[in-house]
Amino acid sequence: MGRLFAVEIVYRGIFQKTLAKNISRAIVLAAHCEGKPGISFGRYGDSPERNGIPAKSFAIVATDDLTLEEGMAKYEPKEVDISIAVDDTLCKGVESWAWYGLQPINRLTKPGGTLIVTSREQPETLIPMCHRKEYPYQLAIVKGIPSFSGLWVYKDDHTDVRILGAIARLLPELFGLESVQKAIMQEWQDPVKASSAARSYERITSVTVRPEQGNPEEPYKFELPKWWEMGEGIAIPGIAPGHTMQDPESQKSGGYQPARNPTFKKFTTRTMRPVVNFDTCIKCTLCWLQCPDSCFDVTPEGLYDANMEACCGCGVCEAVCPVKDCVTMVNEIAFQDNAKWWEMGEGIAIPGIAPGHTMQDPESQKSGGYQPARNPTFKKFTTRTMRPVVNFDTCIKCTLCWLQCPDSCFDVTPEGLYDANMEACCGCGVCEAVCPVKDCVTMVNEIAFQDNASQWEMWRKDKPVYQAWLKEKIEHRPERSHGFRYRGQYEEQVPEMMEIAREDGA
């Protein structure tokens, strides 16, 4: 009997359906290039999919036909070599609409297996979200914003091929990079996508997650009834009546809090959650009336507090609220628990951002492109230790840096190039990670710069001078690594750093 490989792709229903299908299908095609048979399929219980509800696709590959048939005989794999979460908020747990109970994202990951997550966060942020396992496993992060689209449209931001490149590096027994690129060319006929897969292959690293690391909460467990215990039909237990709420400060009772299902929680379906500015709330009741899941509690003073255990993050409350910035949807990855906003304090006020505008070429005075409006007070550049420098001569205008930048810091120039605004850039390095062109975007030590001037304007004024400036700045790149990427990295870099220090001392 040969070896069976299994990969699961955990995704948000509808929004990431095509992405998951592309990944699972391409895994089988890449393996087929090496003579390995395989099959990809969706989890039966997820159909029909719901917006945002966690769902799964699988790809199983074997070294021979008989082993594949044995794997296909099972409803779904009991354990997998690689688990892929194409949205980092899924690390908090998965609960499908067919209700398997809240399950850990790494539940099927075998000992020593790998969890791949699409995220711009660091391992120290994601590991506490994942439930603990009895044995160590690997965590690998494909840098970028989780890719969302729709049922009939697809956001082709290369997330699919970048994950394929990562798999080739992390599980070379399944297939190699050459097979991935061959499958990409057969399926999409796009050499840029093949290049993106190669870049991801070169850059992906993993960290070991030990048994004592992660969320200590015990996953939900249940015991299925025996056949002789089942009744004549289906009995759905009723929900108890609601009750009043108590103010944590004044101890005053009042308002109304609905009783809710103590077992079935909907919070794992959301990628964003509402935050409420109670100071500007006019008590119009619209959020409470329109919420499809009755997740708003009425406080003793008549305010409306979203219960984060019940909220699915649909955004209806934000849409119907007539008061500007009273209810604001915020990325779920920014939160660690489901604490109540009302009990925290006076509320959170988030000012709106004005619309953007076109840019003007400093040489031709031609207008075009797009420059987003940005917060005039809050600047993020002080957070960075490195900044991206762009080689506009080699840019192919693929849009990936612009699509994936978590802070929307790229301005679109009149000729369709992408210029990183240094007032807004935090130096995360996602643009360098997703760029498919070698040395088009390079992260450089921040100490090499004196201001936040536009690189594009410098390039437009004198291209040869800009190229000389670019070459000089890139020489600073080895002086400082862009964060901790793999175990032993700093030990490898110490000799190089010491040599630089000796040269400076001389």
XYZ file of C-alpha atoms in Angstrom, residues 356-361 366-373 397-403 408-422 456-457:
38
model
C -9.897 60.357 -2.439
C -8.843 62.336 -5.524
C -6.783 62.109 -8.719
C -3.012 62.673 -8.853
C -1.037 65.118 -11.011
C 2.137 64.227 -12.902
C -1.458 65.310 -16.541
C -4.080 64.283 -13.987
C -5.324 60.753 -13.373
C -4.968 57.710 -11.178
C -6.230 57.805 -7.618
C -4.890 58.936 -4.252
C -6.950 57.860 -1.219
C -7.712 60.469 1.425
C 1.122 46.992 -13.105
C -0.249 43.709 -11.765
C -2.057 45.589 -8.910
C -1.035 43.011 -6.271
C 0.770 45.499 -3.995
C -2.212 47.849 -4.196
C -4.744 45.074 -3.579
C -4.176 51.333 1.477
C -0.905 53.237 1.308
C -0.352 52.840 -2.445
C -1.339 55.771 -4.676
C -2.295 54.976 -8.283
C -0.337 57.307 -10.570
C -1.750 58.759 -13.824
C 0.123 56.125 -15.870
C -1.132 53.259 -13.680
C 1.964 52.668 -11.542
C 1.796 52.225 -7.764
C 3.636 54.608 -5.437
C 3.836 53.795 -1.714
C 2.797 56.824 0.340
C 5.421 57.023 3.061
C 7.338 58.207 -8.075
C 7.816 61.986 -8.304
